[in-house]
Tab-separated table of C-alpha atoms in Angstrom:
chain	number	residue	atom	x	y	z
N	1	MET	CA	0.029	-0.045	-0.021
N	2	ALA	CA	1.417	3.323	-1.013
N	3	GLU	CA	2.051	5.911	1.660
N	4	ASN	CA	-0.715	8.407	0.539
N	5	GLU	CA	-3.209	5.809	-0.749
N	6	ILE	CA	-6.752	6.426	0.023
N	7	ILE	CA	-8.751	3.534	1.320
N	8	THR	CA	-12.506	3.409	0.369
N	9	GLN	CA	-15.275	1.003	1.253
N	10	GLU	CA	-14.953	-0.594	-2.156
N	11	ASP	CA	-11.265	-1.698	-1.355
N	12	PRO	CA	-11.079	-5.420	-1.024
N	13	GLN	CA	-9.107	-5.102	2.155
N	14	MET	CA	-11.707	-2.858	3.704
N	15	GLN	CA	-14.509	-5.215	2.563
N	16	LEU	CA	-12.802	-8.142	4.298
N	17	PHE	CA	-12.188	-6.190	7.437
N	18	SER	CA	-15.866	-5.114	7.491
N	19	GLN	CA	-17.070	-8.745	7.023
N	20	GLN	CA	-14.773	-9.807	9.868
N	21	MET	CA	-16.116	-7.279	12.151
N	22	GLU	CA	-19.644	-8.222	11.326
N	23	SER	CA	-19.120	-11.708	12.084
N	24	THR	CA	-17.313	-10.797	15.538
N	25	LEU	CA	-20.254	-8.631	16.366
N	26	LYS	CA	-22.789	-11.361	15.666
N	27	LYS	CA	-20.678	-13.724	17.883
N	28	LEU	CA	-20.670	-11.154	20.713
N	29	GLU	CA	-24.395	-10.572	20.313
N	30	ARG	CA	-25.006	-14.482	20.684
N	31	TYR	CA	-22.853	-14.677	23.622
N	32	CYS	CA	-24.568	-11.706	25.365
N	33	ASP	CA	-27.956	-13.222	24.809
N	34	THR	CA	-26.984	-16.503	26.463
N	35	ALA	CA	-24.471	-15.497	29.055
N	36	ARG	CA	-25.763	-15.262	32.552
N	37	PRO	CA	-24.135	-12.830	35.024
N	38	MET	CA	-22.466	-14.227	38.045
N	39	LEU	CA	-22.398	-12.995	41.547
N	40	ASN	CA	-19.834	-14.477	43.905
N	41	GLY	CA	-19.373	-17.411	41.457
N	42	GLU	CA	-23.057	-18.117	41.408
N	43	VAL	CA	-25.393	-17.978	38.447
N	44	TYR	CA	-29.008	-16.878	39.153
N	45	LEU	CA	-31.965	-17.786	37.056
N	46	SER	CA	-35.423	-16.132	36.703
N	47	SER	CA	-38.651	-18.096	37.180
N	48	GLU	CA	-39.174	-18.119	33.283
N	49	GLU	CA	-35.623	-19.560	32.864
N	50	VAL	CA	-36.084	-22.357	35.479
N	51	CYS	CA	-39.498	-23.286	33.993
N	52	SER	CA	-38.015	-23.522	30.549
N	53	GLN	CA	-34.939	-25.582	31.648
N	54	LEU	CA	-36.930	-27.972	33.761
N	55	ARG	CA	-40.058	-27.938	31.640
N	56	LEU	CA	-42.349	-26.857	34.466
N	57	SER	CA	-45.360	-24.785	34.610
N	58	THR	CA	-45.270	-21.611	36.609
N	59	ARG	CA	-47.821	-23.036	38.942
N	60	THR	CA	-45.544	-26.112	39.673
N	61	LEU	CA	-42.568	-23.975	40.228
N	62	GLN	CA	-44.687	-21.822	42.697
N	63	GLU	CA	-45.726	-25.183	44.402
N	64	TYR	CA	-41.983	-25.942	44.757
N	65	ARG	CA	-41.419	-22.554	46.425
N	66	ASN	CA	-44.463	-22.953	48.826
N	67	ALA	CA	-43.433	-26.494	49.811
N	68	GLY	CA	-39.814	-25.495	50.418
N	69	THR	CA	-38.568	-27.932	47.693
N	70	LEU	CA	-36.621	-25.321	45.868
N	71	PRO	CA	-34.954	-22.239	47.662
N	72	TYR	CA	-35.359	-18.940	46.176
N	73	TYR	CA	-34.682	-15.070	46.650
N	74	LYS	CA	-37.429	-12.429	46.245
N	75	ILE	CA	-35.978	-9.030	45.583
N	76	GLY	CA	-38.565	-6.430	44.893
N	77	GLY	CA	-41.129	-8.387	42.965
N	78	LYS	CA	-38.466	-10.522	41.155
N	79	ILE	CA	-37.855	-14.199	42.238
N	80	LEU	CA	-34.348	-15.619	41.475
N	81	TYR	CA	-32.976	-19.084	41.981
N	82	LYS	CA	-29.354	-20.218	42.318
N	83	GLN	CA	-28.372	-22.606	39.509
N	84	SER	CA	-26.569	-24.658	42.199
N	85	ASP	CA	-29.775	-24.984	44.251
N	86	ILE	CA	-31.589	-26.361	41.168
N	87	GLN	CA	-28.768	-28.991	40.680
N	88	THR	CA	-28.994	-29.896	44.439
N	89	MET	CA	-32.709	-30.303	44.243
N	90	LEU	CA	-32.376	-32.542	41.197
N	91	GLU	CA	-29.804	-34.797	42.869
N	92	ARG	CA	-31.799	-34.985	46.061
N	93	HIS	CA	-34.750	-36.268	44.220
N	94	TYR	CA	-32.950	-38.591	41.671
N	95	ASN	CA	-34.258	-42.139	41.660
N	96	PRO	CA	-32.012	-44.471	39.838
N	97	ILE	CA	-33.361	-47.389	37.934
N	98	PRO	CA	-33.169	-50.595	39.969
N	99	LYS	CA	-30.702	-53.137	38.646
N	100	LYS	CA	-32.332	-56.454	37.524
N	101	SER	CA	-30.931	-59.515	39.111
């Protein structure tokens, strides 16, 4: 490239750079859409996320809260669940298939 050369958007190098930036931006947007913020190493999920992951109705999730099956935090009107508490609940209620003799 010459010292005083003008780069335009039609320049092949500029087009390649633009495509790479678009690709990087799309990857970042996908990451931001799926990333969960952590607080002290813990991931917190909303009721909607828990229902989706466990394939529960909102009513069933409310019954789990009422029965003390699943611990939760209520901040303002927002209910949050620790991801580790969900894993603990699943492990606590795991029933393996009995081995046939």
